[in-house]
Phi, psi and omega in degrees: 000143180262154174245113183247122180287121182258306172248120185261158177307322181295342178288341176054045178271129178250358182209126177238138176242145180212163183230131177275123180290163175293156180065015180254142178236099182238153173231150170264130182227133175222096184063239181276350181277120180234126181235115175295138179258132187276145177293150178054042183229142178265141179227163178227137170252120187240136170283131184264171178296336180272015180056051175227180175241153182210143181269132179233151165238115192059240181254009184262125178287128181258334187237168171285161175286140185207162175270332182220138175215161176234151171241117188245136175276126182274359181241157174298138182287128179227115185297333181284339182276178176257027177279081186202170179241134177267115179258133183266154171055050176269131182288134169232147181074039177306131175068009180242169185291342182261016181306133177201174178245128181224164171275142180228135178262111189243133177273177173087202181251169185219148173236132178244138185215141176270137177235178179295334183264341182154198183277140174246133179239126180238135179259128178254123179203171182284160180301312185292323176295319178299313183297318177301316181292325178299316183300320182269004171259321179293317178230173186287153182290346180264010175295154176302151183304319183299322180294314181295323179293319176299317179298322179296316180295317181294316180297319179294315181296314179303315183296314184285331177295328174053037179285332179253093181268085190271340186228141183269325188270351179208166188287326179196161172263179187265010191233184187298342172305322178243267174220146178291130176222112180237027176063219182262020180306322185251022188284141171235151180305327182291343182296329181299314179294321179298316183289330180298324181295323184261003186300131174080353182280142172224163172263138180231156171226120185054041176067016175247134182298134186280147174276083191274082176292157177204161179217173187287312184210118183284342181089356180130332179224128176281165187249149171295137182298323185291344176279348179253317179235121187306318187262018180242110179216098183243145182294347179257357177253069185259167172269129180213154176284123185274068188206159180287340177215157183300146176288157167293145183301139175255140181278342181201164176293327177300318179295319179297314183290325179288336179276171173236083182297151184278068177269165180298333182267009181270167178301341178297322182258334176236086184304137183301322184292341181251005187297320188303323182291342183259345182285162173297158187299333182261356179283145176259140181293129180200166178272082184288340180292319175220134186214165178229145178216129184238137178210144180280155177303320181296313181293324178294318178300313179298318180298313180297320178295319178297331182269009172096004178277129185281059184288127174250134185081202181242144179296129179241347181199150174237121185238110173296131180256317179226132176239151171274181183294335180273359184094354181291130180276131174237007167211122185229134175257137176249118181260140182238170182291348177262017180064022174269147177235127178245136183247132176248127178254144177090137183296326182290317179296325177296316180297319182281335181286323190267001184222148179305326174242290181194131173296154176304315178202174176261011176272089182209163167232160189248132170244128181259138170243184179293338186237348187213159162261126175250119178260122173254122189229175182223134171084171179224115179104186186285340174083006183269138175075216183296133172264114186299318179288330174292319176298322175298314179300319178295317180296322178293339176269005176093008178288148178276167179293330175296317179294322178297315182293319180291333177291313186274338182233077177296158179067029178236164178234136176272119184224156170280145179302325181296328178293320181294316180297321182289338180275351182276000000 
């Protein structure tokens, strides 16, 4: 069973509300205290003045105060059923521009714990149920079967490779820090058949499960992993043109970004007017393949100072020093009116430094006017591995999930987990 962090200490939540679905049989347990939870009923978990948690129905306390409690499903978990709990006001898009609070319908069991920062909520469920839910959380439930199956294999491989051990108290969180997991909120009956085809498959290299990174939109060219993460260099995380045929040569990155190459993640293969039905439920429709962002020198200076950069004077120039093959900048110099130069390393730090939350990507070039910096950019995310919108474009062209995976992860083999175990 997996432990997935739903409400994290950093969320600083002191009150959680939830609803027990019909046909569900759950109990609240704290040591010897067991409280049956009623169907079609709303409950509240409240942090108390004594820094404990307590279960309420309306304003009536139902449980004793405790530091740890569990909510257990008395029935086998079935994603098609309504045996689940609806949790309100769950954060999605932590630290990103699309941050919002939504209700999520989550299957399985739960653990609640009080921390110094607030309440922590962890969801316990099986690997295969988790992977199915990730696929319909990362992208829309109406995506072609091949795209969702590719996403399932990639999500499973990434999780099992465990190359990014980001959390100590649980296996992964529910957000873009790890993988999006929103339970059965977006579930359709047809998803069960789709998931059965891809069930148990992982990608391997030399019989080792691959660290299958992925992003929303590569912009036309995927990125080498070592340009994003210093200690990550895998033969299957290469830079490649995300297209059915090679691009015409570009003389500069500016020319590439200003153009709209006919990549699988471009509007040619994923028409803008139909994009919304394929995006994840929390994604906002936008032209992620090519985008513009404008900010004044004064506001940029203030923003950098707010984010802890010791900027003296006012920002007068942004100079890319090192770019990856996809155009993503991983070393940027900031020049100021006091002749100071500040250098930012890593594409992620560049994205978070130049935007109130986070730029779509670091693949951009800068045009200066008398009053503003205009950034013209490409793609959404780090660009390494599978491009989700590109995989969608391939699926819409009739490609199978096997073809999608071999395109984005060269030098890999598609295997069942049972085959890997039997070979050890």
